[in-house]
mmCIF file of C-alpha atoms and ligand atoms in Angstrom:
data_model
loop_
_atom_site.group_PDB
_atom_site.id
_atom_site.type_symbol
_atom_site.label_atom_id
_atom_site.label_comp_id
_atom_site.label_asym_id
_atom_site.label_seq_id
_atom_site.Cartn_x
_atom_site.Cartn_y
_atom_site.Cartn_z
ATOM 1 C CA MET Q 233 6.120 -16.315 19.211
ATOM 2 C CA ARG Q 234 3.273 -14.521 17.394
ATOM 3 C CA LYS Q 235 3.530 -13.375 13.750
ATOM 4 C CA PHE Q 236 1.563 -10.623 12.036
ATOM 5 C CA TYR Q 237 1.331 -10.151 8.276
ATOM 6 C CA ALA Q 238 0.437 -6.836 6.583
ATOM 7 C CA PRO Q 239 -0.338 -6.909 2.836
ATOM 8 C CA ALA Q 240 0.879 -4.658 0.014
ATOM 9 C CA SER Q 241 -1.524 -2.019 -1.239
ATOM 10 C CA ILE Q 242 -2.253 0.153 -4.261
ATOM 11 C CA GLY Q 243 -2.531 3.771 -3.125
ATOM 12 C CA ASN Q 244 -4.761 6.166 -5.115
ATOM 13 C CA PHE Q 245 -6.315 3.272 -7.060
ATOM 14 C CA CYS Q 246 -6.032 5.592 -10.081
ATOM 15 C CA VAL Q 247 -9.205 7.591 -9.496
ATOM 16 C CA GLY Q 248 -8.777 8.604 -5.824
ATOM 17 C CA PHE Q 249 -5.519 10.460 -5.257
ATOM 18 C CA ASP Q 250 -4.666 10.238 -1.524
ATOM 19 C CA SER Q 251 -8.223 8.981 -0.886
ATOM 20 C CA LEU Q 252 -8.573 5.416 -2.196
ATOM 21 C CA GLY Q 253 -6.431 2.366 -1.619
ATOM 22 C CA ALA Q 254 -6.690 -1.374 -2.189
ATOM 23 C CA ALA Q 255 -5.000 -4.236 -0.337
ATOM 24 C CA ILE Q 256 -3.824 -6.966 -2.706
ATOM 25 C CA ALA Q 257 -3.079 -10.684 -2.511
ATOM 26 C CA PRO Q 258 -1.317 -12.755 -5.204
ATOM 27 C CA ILE Q 259 -3.693 -15.437 -6.488
ATOM 28 C CA ASP Q 260 -0.966 -18.084 -6.142
ATOM 29 C CA GLY Q 261 -1.072 -17.642 -2.344
ATOM 30 C CA GLN Q 262 2.343 -15.978 -1.935
ATOM 31 C CA LEU Q 263 2.637 -13.398 0.832
ATOM 32 C CA LEU Q 264 3.229 -9.959 -0.713
ATOM 33 C CA GLY Q 265 3.828 -7.837 2.369
ATOM 34 C CA ASP Q 266 5.854 -7.560 5.581
ATOM 35 C CA VAL Q 267 5.781 -9.922 8.573
ATOM 36 C CA VAL Q 268 6.466 -8.914 12.172
ATOM 37 C CA SER Q 269 7.228 -11.505 14.870
ATOM 38 C CA ILE Q 270 6.889 -10.649 18.535
ATOM 39 C CA GLU Q 271 7.600 -12.497 21.783
ATOM 40 C CA GLU Q 272 8.451 -11.760 25.396
ATOM 41 C CA ALA Q 273 12.198 -11.367 26.060
ATOM 42 C CA PRO Q 274 14.446 -10.385 28.992
ATOM 43 C CA ARG Q 275 14.943 -6.922 27.433
ATOM 44 C CA ASP Q 276 13.650 -5.072 24.362
ATOM 45 C CA GLN Q 277 15.365 -6.305 21.196
ATOM 46 C CA PHE Q 278 14.844 -5.470 17.531
ATOM 47 C CA SER Q 279 16.070 -7.137 14.368
ATOM 48 C CA CYS Q 280 15.344 -6.740 10.692
ATOM 49 C CA VAL Q 281 15.678 -9.696 8.328
ATOM 50 C CA GLY Q 282 14.330 -10.723 4.919
ATOM 51 C CA LYS Q 283 14.971 -10.150 1.225
ATOM 52 C CA TYR Q 284 14.867 -6.343 1.399
ATOM 53 C CA ALA Q 285 16.336 -5.807 4.897
ATOM 54 C CA HIS Q 286 19.637 -4.678 3.342
ATOM 55 C CA LYS Q 287 17.823 -1.803 1.595
ATOM 56 C CA LEU Q 288 16.811 -0.262 4.923
ATOM 57 C CA PRO Q 289 18.946 1.944 7.170
ATOM 58 C CA GLN Q 290 21.366 -0.224 9.173
ATOM 59 C CA GLU Q 291 20.746 1.573 12.488
ATOM 60 C CA ALA Q 292 17.682 0.251 14.333
ATOM 61 C CA GLN Q 293 16.639 3.758 15.363
ATOM 62 C CA ASP Q 294 16.224 4.681 11.674
ATOM 63 C CA ASN Q 295 13.911 1.736 11.005
ATOM 64 C CA LEU Q 296 10.233 2.627 11.136
ATOM 65 C CA ALA Q 297 9.347 -0.631 12.877
ATOM 66 C CA PHE Q 298 11.770 0.107 15.716
ATOM 67 C CA GLN Q 299 10.479 3.690 15.912
ATOM 68 C CA CYS Q 300 6.942 2.308 16.261
ATOM 69 C CA LEU Q 301 8.116 0.081 19.134
ATOM 70 C CA THR Q 302 9.799 2.929 21.053
ATOM 71 C CA HIS Q 303 6.808 5.200 20.475
ATOM 72 C CA PHE Q 304 4.377 2.526 21.668
ATOM 73 C CA ARG Q 305 6.375 1.941 24.832
ATOM 74 C CA SER Q 306 6.743 5.627 25.656
ATOM 75 C CA HIS Q 307 3.290 6.908 24.639
ATOM 76 C CA VAL Q 308 0.847 3.987 24.678
ATOM 77 C CA LYS Q 309 1.844 1.247 27.140
ATOM 78 C CA ALA Q 310 4.863 1.976 29.304
ATOM 79 C CA ASP Q 311 4.312 -1.142 31.471
ATOM 80 C CA MET Q 312 4.291 -3.562 28.522
ATOM 81 C CA PRO Q 313 6.588 -6.565 29.204
ATOM 82 C CA SER Q 314 9.951 -6.352 27.437
ATOM 83 C CA LEU Q 315 9.939 -8.044 24.085
ATOM 84 C CA SER Q 316 11.790 -9.152 21.011
ATOM 85 C CA LEU Q 317 10.454 -7.770 17.718
ATOM 86 C CA THR Q 318 11.623 -8.938 14.295
ATOM 87 C CA LEU Q 319 10.645 -7.268 11.042
ATOM 88 C CA GLU Q 320 10.823 -9.533 8.006
ATOM 89 C CA LYS Q 321 11.142 -6.954 5.219
ATOM 90 C CA ARG Q 322 9.549 -8.661 2.222
ATOM 91 C CA LEU Q 323 8.561 -5.591 0.174
ATOM 92 C CA PRO Q 324 11.061 -3.359 -1.601
ATOM 93 C CA VAL Q 325 11.359 0.205 -0.332
ATOM 94 C CA GLY Q 326 10.062 3.001 -2.559
ATOM 95 C CA SER Q 327 8.088 0.514 -4.617
ATOM 96 C CA GLY Q 328 4.651 2.095 -4.735
ATOM 97 C CA LEU Q 329 3.270 -0.961 -2.959
ATOM 98 C CA GLY Q 330 2.959 0.706 0.432
ATOM 99 C CA SER Q 331 6.178 -0.730 1.797
ATOM 100 C CA SER Q 332 6.589 1.649 4.739
ATOM 101 C CA ALA Q 333 2.886 1.294 5.576
ATOM 102 C CA CYS Q 334 3.311 -2.496 5.701
ATOM 103 C CA SER Q 335 6.087 -2.259 8.289
ATOM 104 C CA VAL Q 336 4.237 0.307 10.387
ATOM 105 C CA VAL Q 337 0.870 -1.472 10.275
ATOM 106 C CA ALA Q 338 2.289 -4.935 10.989
ATOM 107 C CA THR Q 339 4.320 -3.545 13.913
ATOM 108 C CA PHE Q 340 1.465 -1.666 15.569
ATOM 109 C CA ALA Q 341 -0.916 -4.606 15.047
ATOM 110 C CA ALA Q 342 1.648 -6.897 16.695
ATOM 111 C CA LEU Q 343 2.243 -4.496 19.611
ATOM 112 C CA ASN Q 344 -1.478 -3.901 20.177
ATOM 113 C CA ALA Q 345 -2.106 -7.657 20.322
ATOM 114 C CA PHE Q 346 0.966 -8.413 22.446
ATOM 115 C CA ALA Q 347 0.229 -5.665 24.978
ATOM 116 C CA GLY Q 348 -3.530 -6.278 24.943
ATOM 117 C CA THR Q 349 -4.129 -2.540 24.590
ATOM 118 C CA GLN Q 350 -7.238 -2.863 22.402
ATOM 119 C CA LEU Q 351 -6.896 0.599 20.875
ATOM 120 C CA SER Q 352 -9.866 1.710 18.787
ATOM 121 C CA GLN Q 353 -9.764 1.570 14.997
ATOM 122 C CA ILE Q 354 -9.289 5.346 14.778
ATOM 123 C CA GLN Q 355 -6.555 5.365 17.429
ATOM 124 C CA MET Q 356 -4.692 2.624 15.558
ATOM 125 C CA ILE Q 357 -5.075 4.316 12.170
ATOM 126 C CA GLU Q 358 -3.940 7.681 13.534
ATOM 127 C CA LEU Q 359 -0.873 6.126 15.170
ATOM 128 C CA MET Q 360 -0.014 4.404 11.895
ATOM 129 C CA ALA Q 361 -0.623 7.524 9.799
ATOM 130 C CA ASP Q 362 1.732 9.543 12.041
ATOM 131 C CA PHE Q 363 4.592 7.263 11.060
ATOM 132 C CA GLU Q 364 3.653 7.007 7.380
ATOM 133 C CA ALA Q 365 3.587 10.829 7.256
ATOM 134 C CA LYS Q 366 7.127 11.012 8.659
ATOM 135 C CA VAL Q 367 8.652 9.392 5.586
ATOM 136 C CA SER Q 368 6.324 10.134 2.715
ATOM 137 C CA GLY Q 369 6.200 13.903 2.938
ATOM 138 C CA ALA Q 370 2.448 14.192 3.656
ATOM 139 C CA ARG Q 371 -0.294 12.697 5.785
ATOM 140 C CA HIS Q 372 -2.340 10.306 3.685
ATOM 141 C CA TYR Q 373 -4.171 7.131 4.639
ATOM 142 C CA ASP Q 374 -4.470 5.339 1.295
ATOM 143 C CA ASN Q 375 -1.846 2.693 2.065
ATOM 144 C CA ILE Q 376 -2.427 2.505 5.825
ATOM 145 C CA THR Q 377 -6.144 1.701 5.939
ATOM 146 C CA PRO Q 378 -6.346 -0.923 3.157
ATOM 147 C CA CYS Q 379 -3.209 -2.551 4.548
ATOM 148 C CA TYR Q 380 -4.755 -2.638 8.030
ATOM 149 C CA LEU Q 381 -8.405 -3.342 7.214
ATOM 150 C CA GLY Q 382 -8.181 -5.056 3.808
ATOM 151 C CA GLY Q 383 -10.255 -4.509 0.673
ATOM 152 C CA LEU Q 384 -10.770 -1.265 -1.221
ATOM 153 C CA GLN Q 385 -11.088 1.676 1.166
ATOM 154 C CA LEU Q 386 -12.277 5.225 0.659
ATOM 155 C CA THR Q 387 -10.044 6.815 3.242
ATOM 156 C CA ALA Q 388 -9.294 10.306 4.547
ATOM 157 C CA GLU Q 389 -9.521 12.496 7.610
ATOM 158 C CA LEU Q 390 -13.002 13.572 6.475
ATOM 159 C CA VAL Q 391 -14.272 9.988 6.134
ATOM 160 C CA PRO Q 392 -16.090 8.512 9.184
ATOM 161 C CA ASP Q 393 -13.703 6.233 11.114
ATOM 162 C CA ARG Q 394 -11.087 7.331 8.526
ATOM 163 C CA ALA Q 395 -12.154 4.513 6.165
ATOM 164 C CA LEU Q 396 -15.226 3.170 4.368
ATOM 165 C CA ALA Q 397 -14.972 -0.194 2.611
ATOM 166 C CA LEU Q 398 -16.255 -0.303 -0.967
ATOM 167 C CA PRO Q 399 -17.596 -3.394 -2.765
ATOM 168 C CA VAL Q 400 -15.550 -4.632 -5.726
ATOM 169 C CA ASP Q 401 -16.137 -6.941 -8.664
ATOM 170 C CA PRO Q 402 -15.021 -10.455 -7.624
ATOM 171 C CA ASN Q 403 -13.904 -10.975 -11.243
ATOM 172 C CA TRP Q 404 -11.265 -8.242 -11.149
ATOM 173 C CA TYR Q 405 -7.688 -9.386 -11.609
ATOM 174 C CA ILE Q 406 -4.947 -6.881 -10.878
ATOM 175 C CA VAL Q 407 -1.450 -7.314 -12.251
ATOM 176 C CA VAL Q 408 1.207 -5.434 -10.300
ATOM 177 C CA ALA Q 409 4.677 -4.995 -11.785
ATOM 178 C CA TYR Q 410 7.542 -3.610 -9.696
ATOM 179 C CA PRO Q 411 10.223 -2.680 -12.239
ATOM 180 C CA GLY Q 412 13.192 -3.252 -9.926
ATOM 181 C CA PHE Q 413 14.152 0.362 -9.209
ATOM 182 C CA ALA Q 414 12.982 2.562 -6.322
ATOM 183 C CA LEU Q 415 11.142 5.850 -6.451
ATOM 184 C CA ASN Q 416 11.048 7.816 -3.223
ATOM 185 C CA THR Q 417 7.496 8.861 -2.323
ATOM 186 C CA ALA Q 418 8.514 12.335 -1.142
ATOM 187 C CA LYS Q 419 10.286 12.873 -4.486
ATOM 188 C CA ALA Q 420 7.237 11.658 -6.410
ATOM 189 C CA ARG Q 421 5.080 14.085 -4.434
ATOM 190 C CA ALA Q 422 7.457 16.980 -5.048
ATOM 191 C CA VAL Q 423 6.695 16.924 -8.812
ATOM 192 C CA LEU Q 424 2.955 17.386 -8.261
ATOM 193 C CA ALA Q 425 1.362 20.749 -8.997
ATOM 194 C CA PRO Q 426 0.737 22.490 -5.647
ATOM 195 C CA GLU Q 427 -2.757 23.526 -6.718
ATOM 196 C CA LEU Q 428 -5.514 22.184 -8.974
ATOM 197 C CA LYS Q 429 -7.521 24.485 -11.203
ATOM 198 C CA LEU Q 430 -11.190 24.798 -10.288
ATOM 199 C CA GLY Q 431 -12.378 22.768 -13.293
ATOM 200 C CA ASP Q 432 -9.889 19.980 -12.520
ATOM 201 C CA SER Q 433 -10.950 19.885 -8.853
ATOM 202 C CA VAL Q 434 -14.581 19.585 -9.863
ATOM 203 C CA ALA Q 435 -13.789 16.810 -12.383
ATOM 204 C CA PHE Q 436 -11.774 14.931 -9.730
ATOM 205 C CA ALA Q 437 -14.630 15.156 -7.213
ATOM 206 C CA GLN Q 438 -17.210 14.096 -9.789
ATOM 207 C CA ARG Q 439 -15.173 11.134 -10.993
ATOM 208 C CA LEU Q 440 -14.336 9.844 -7.513
ATOM 209 C CA SER Q 441 -17.849 10.275 -6.128
ATOM 210 C CA ALA Q 442 -19.447 8.616 -9.176
ATOM 211 C CA PHE Q 443 -16.906 5.770 -8.982
ATOM 212 C CA CYS Q 444 -17.765 5.088 -5.316
ATOM 213 C CA ALA Q 445 -21.512 5.351 -5.901
ATOM 214 C CA LEU Q 446 -21.356 2.974 -8.884
ATOM 215 C CA LEU Q 447 -19.419 0.420 -6.850
ATOM 216 C CA GLN Q 448 -22.077 0.616 -4.142
ATOM 217 C CA LEU Q 449 -24.664 -0.123 -6.842
ATOM 218 C CA HIS Q 450 -22.539 -3.034 -8.129
ATOM 219 C CA ARG Q 451 -22.356 -1.305 -11.542
ATOM 220 C CA PHE Q 452 -18.729 -2.373 -11.754
ATOM 221 C CA SER Q 453 -17.964 -1.914 -15.449
ATOM 222 C CA GLU Q 454 -19.329 1.646 -15.426
ATOM 223 C CA ALA Q 455 -17.194 2.352 -12.357
ATOM 224 C CA VAL Q 456 -14.098 1.016 -14.117
ATOM 225 C CA SER Q 457 -14.774 3.205 -17.143
ATOM 226 C CA LEU Q 458 -14.317 6.250 -14.868
ATOM 227 C CA MET Q 459 -10.867 5.178 -13.686
ATOM 228 C CA GLN Q 460 -8.578 7.943 -14.832
ATOM 229 C CA ASP Q 461 -5.964 9.918 -12.917
ATOM 230 C CA SER Q 462 -5.566 13.503 -14.011
ATOM 231 C CA VAL Q 463 -4.108 14.643 -10.668
ATOM 232 C CA ALA Q 464 -0.842 12.758 -10.174
ATOM 233 C CA GLU Q 465 -0.194 10.500 -13.151
ATOM 234 C CA PRO Q 466 0.571 13.190 -15.761
ATOM 235 C CA SER Q 467 3.318 14.701 -13.558
ATOM 236 C CA ARG Q 468 4.747 11.382 -12.416
ATOM 237 C CA ALA Q 469 4.874 9.715 -15.839
ATOM 238 C CA GLN Q 470 8.246 11.369 -16.578
ATOM 239 C CA LEU Q 471 9.779 9.732 -13.456
ATOM 240 C CA ILE Q 472 8.962 6.188 -14.569
ATOM 241 C CA ASP Q 473 10.880 4.669 -17.477
ATOM 242 C CA GLY Q 474 8.611 2.367 -19.444
ATOM 243 C CA TYR Q 475 5.352 3.875 -18.205
ATOM 244 C CA SER Q 476 4.265 5.228 -21.616
ATOM 245 C CA ASP Q 477 4.870 1.934 -23.453
ATOM 246 C CA ALA Q 478 2.874 0.029 -20.840
ATOM 247 C CA LYS Q 479 0.044 2.547 -20.952
ATOM 248 C CA LEU Q 480 -0.203 2.082 -24.724
ATOM 249 C CA SER Q 481 0.372 -1.671 -24.975
ATOM 250 C CA LEU Q 482 -1.584 -3.228 -22.092
ATOM 251 C CA PRO Q 483 -5.090 -2.113 -23.142
ATOM 252 C CA GLU Q 484 -4.506 -3.970 -26.416
ATOM 253 C CA LEU Q 485 -3.943 -7.122 -24.337
ATOM 254 C CA GLY Q 486 -7.210 -6.677 -22.457
ATOM 255 C CA ALA Q 487 -6.382 -4.362 -19.525
ATOM 256 C CA SER Q 488 -9.294 -2.087 -18.622
ATOM 257 C CA VAL Q 489 -7.065 0.305 -16.655
ATOM 258 C CA VAL Q 490 -3.305 0.864 -16.543
ATOM 259 C CA SER Q 491 -2.036 3.207 -13.861
ATOM 260 C CA ILE Q 492 0.651 3.914 -11.292
ATOM 261 C CA SER Q 493 0.402 2.100 -7.958
ATOM 262 C CA GLY Q 494 0.703 4.729 -5.231
ATOM 263 C CA ALA Q 495 3.604 7.018 -5.991
ATOM 264 C CA GLY Q 496 5.191 4.427 -8.309
ATOM 265 C CA PRO Q 497 7.222 3.000 -9.902
ATOM 266 C CA THR Q 498 5.046 -0.139 -9.644
ATOM 267 C CA LEU Q 499 2.395 -0.134 -12.356
ATOM 268 C CA PHE Q 500 -0.905 -1.930 -12.091
ATOM 269 C CA ALA Q 501 -3.251 -3.236 -14.763
ATOM 270 C CA LEU Q 502 -6.845 -3.957 -13.833
ATOM 271 C CA CYS Q 503 -8.183 -6.771 -16.016
ATOM 272 C CA PRO Q 504 -11.669 -8.251 -16.408
ATOM 273 C CA THR Q 505 -10.434 -11.836 -16.909
ATOM 274 C CA LEU Q 506 -7.590 -14.062 -15.764
ATOM 275 C CA ASN Q 507 -6.562 -14.582 -19.372
ATOM 276 C CA ALA Q 508 -6.129 -10.828 -19.938
ATOM 277 C CA ALA Q 509 -4.178 -10.592 -16.665
ATOM 278 C CA GLN Q 510 -1.832 -13.382 -17.781
ATOM 279 C CA GLN Q 511 -1.178 -11.648 -21.094
ATOM 280 C CA CYS Q 512 -0.505 -8.332 -19.358
ATOM 281 C CA GLN Q 513 1.822 -10.008 -16.873
ATOM 282 C CA SER Q 514 3.771 -11.635 -19.655
ATOM 283 C CA TRP Q 515 4.149 -8.275 -21.468
ATOM 284 C CA LEU Q 516 5.244 -6.517 -18.281
ATOM 285 C CA GLU Q 517 7.791 -9.229 -17.476
ATOM 286 C CA SER Q 518 9.331 -8.903 -20.939
ATOM 287 C CA ASN Q 519 9.134 -5.141 -21.316
ATOM 288 C CA TYR Q 520 8.965 -3.414 -17.930
ATOM 289 C CA LEU Q 521 10.987 -5.333 -15.347
ATOM 290 C CA ASN Q 522 14.725 -5.293 -14.851
ATOM 291 C CA GLU Q 523 16.529 -8.187 -13.124
ATOM 292 C CA HIS Q 524 15.424 -6.935 -9.686
ATOM 293 C CA GLY Q 525 11.772 -6.568 -10.613
ATOM 294 C CA PHE Q 526 8.800 -8.868 -10.058
ATOM 295 C CA SER Q 527 5.161 -9.140 -10.989
ATOM 296 C CA HIS Q 528 2.094 -10.824 -9.509
ATOM 297 C CA ILE Q 529 -1.462 -11.443 -10.587
ATOM 298 C CA CYS Q 530 -3.577 -10.421 -7.609
ATOM 299 C CA GLN Q 531 -7.077 -10.016 -6.375
ATOM 300 C CA LEU Q 532 -8.106 -7.838 -3.500
ATOM 301 C CA ASP Q 533 -6.946 -8.961 -0.055
ATOM 302 C CA SER Q 534 -10.122 -8.730 1.951
ATOM 303 C CA ALA Q 535 -8.547 -9.762 5.273
ATOM 304 C CA GLY Q 536 -5.930 -7.015 5.661
ATOM 305 C CA THR Q 537 -3.458 -7.349 8.518
ATOM 306 C CA ARG Q 538 -3.740 -10.645 10.344
ATOM 307 C CA GLU Q 539 -2.017 -12.993 12.700
ATOM 308 C CA LEU Q 540 -0.358 -15.907 10.921
ATOM 309 C CA VAL Q 541 -1.105 -19.221 12.565
HETATM 310 N N1 ATP M 735 10.660 -0.601 7.804
HETATM 311 C C1 ATP M 735 10.730 0.280 6.815
HETATM 312 N N2 ATP M 735 10.049 0.067 5.664
HETATM 313 C C2 ATP M 735 10.129 0.944 4.647
HETATM 314 N N3 ATP M 735 10.849 2.095 4.682
HETATM 315 C C3 ATP M 735 11.535 2.342 5.798
HETATM 316 C C4 ATP M 735 11.499 1.454 6.912
HETATM 317 N N4 ATP M 735 12.266 1.982 7.866
HETATM 318 C C5 ATP M 735 12.769 3.119 7.402
HETATM 319 N N5 ATP M 735 12.361 3.350 6.153
HETATM 320 C C6 ATP M 735 12.732 4.496 5.329
HETATM 321 O O1 ATP M 735 11.545 5.214 4.998
HETATM 322 C C7 ATP M 735 11.630 5.715 3.694
HETATM 323 C C8 ATP M 735 10.435 5.209 2.929
HETATM 324 O O2 ATP M 735 10.416 5.856 1.698
HETATM 325 P P1 ATP M 735 9.177 5.818 0.745
HETATM 326 O O3 ATP M 735 7.996 6.404 1.442
HETATM 327 O O4 ATP M 735 9.620 6.350 -0.540
HETATM 328 O O5 ATP M 735 9.041 4.269 0.574
HETATM 329 P P2 ATP M 735 7.851 3.311 0.673
HETATM 330 O O6 ATP M 735 6.937 3.537 1.784
HETATM 331 O O7 ATP M 735 8.537 2.023 0.595
HETATM 332 O O8 ATP M 735 7.095 3.650 -0.647
HETATM 333 P P3 ATP M 735 5.808 3.038 -1.174
HETATM 334 O O9 ATP M 735 4.701 3.410 -0.236
HETATM 335 O O10 ATP M 735 5.731 3.751 -2.466
HETATM 336 O O11 ATP M 735 6.023 1.579 -1.290
HETATM 337 C C9 ATP M 735 12.944 5.242 3.106
HETATM 338 O O12 ATP M 735 13.889 6.266 3.230
HETATM 339 C C10 ATP M 735 13.319 4.071 3.997
HETATM 340 O O13 ATP M 735 14.719 3.890 4.114
HETATM 341 N N1 HSE M 736 -1.320 8.744 -2.257
HETATM 342 C C1 HSE M 736 0.096 8.634 -2.118
HETATM 343 C C2 HSE M 736 0.482 7.182 -2.047
HETATM 344 C C3 HSE M 736 1.944 6.971 -1.791
HETATM 345 O O1 HSE M 736 2.197 5.586 -1.767
HETATM 346 C C4 HSE M 736 0.764 9.311 -3.299
HETATM 347 O O2 HSE M 736 0.296 9.120 -4.425
HETATM 348 O O3 HSE M 736 1.739 10.033 -3.096
#
C-alpha cells in the first residue's frame, strides 16, 4: 500500500486574494492535512475514515476523493488496474485550511503515482482546480498549488505554470487557530463585493506586486509591513465570531499580521519569533476556540504533497 499526504494551506495569505497561498507544517511534526492510501484490489473500492470523516457526505459519490477517482478512470487512464482508495480525512471541512484541496490533491497525486501517468505540473494543477472549483463557488488556485507544490506560491491562471514559488523568512512562525465551527467557502465568497473600485484595484495590485518583489529581494520585514487585506477581510469579518478581538489583541502579543486563513473561519497570526507565536497561541486557545477547535504553531511546509514512507 502507498500513502500520500497533502498539507493544509493558508489561501490569500492576507495580501493576495485568490492569488497567494502558503502550505503549512506544525513545528511539533504533527501531520496537518489529509492522507490517501492506494493499492491494487480485485475491483475499485473507496472508503473514508479519520477524525472528520463523519462531517463529509455519507455517499461515496458525493465525496470529492471518490469523484477524483471516477474522473481519473474515465478521462485520464481507463486501463488503470482496479484499486482500493482510502481517504483519511484529518482536516475539518469549511475550515479555511484548504480542506477540500487537501483531499483532491492527495487523491490525484496518489492516482498519478499508482497509474504511472506522469501528467505535467499544469495538467495536474488544472485537474485539481476543476474539482476545487466545483465546491468553492469559483476557480482559484491558492489552496491547490501550495498544497501540491509546498511553500508560498503566487498562483493564478495568468502565472506561468500556474504557480511561482516565493522565498520566505525562515524565522516566520505562523499560528493557525481553527475555532471549531465551519464556514462554507461559497457562503464566504457570496458576501464579497462583486466589483472593486478603481482606486482599490490599483492599491491591491501595488501591494501584492511590492510584497512579491520585496520577498524576492529578501527584504522580509518590509514585505510583512505590506500585509493587509482590503478585498475580502472587511466583508468576511462579520461572519467570524471573535475575529475583531483577535485582530486587536494579538498584535499586542507580538503578532506582525493577523488575518483570515482562506475563506475562514481559521485565523492566522504571523509572528517574528517563537516566543510571540507561543503567546498568540495561548491567547487564541483561551479566547477564540470552542471545544471542537484546535491551534498549531507552524512554519511553511516546503515539501508539499508527498509519499509517506
Ligand atoms: N473529501 C472532501 N473534503 C472536503 N470537502 C468535501 C469532500 N468531499 C465532499 N466535500 C464537500 O465539499 C464542500 C467543501 O466546502 P468548502 O469549500 O466550504 O470546504 P473546504 O474546502 O473544507 O474549505 P476550506 O478550503 O476553507 O478549508 C462541503 O460541502 C463538503 O461536504
Ligand atoms: N481565495 C479563496 C480561498 C478559499 O479557501 C477565498 O478567499 O475565497
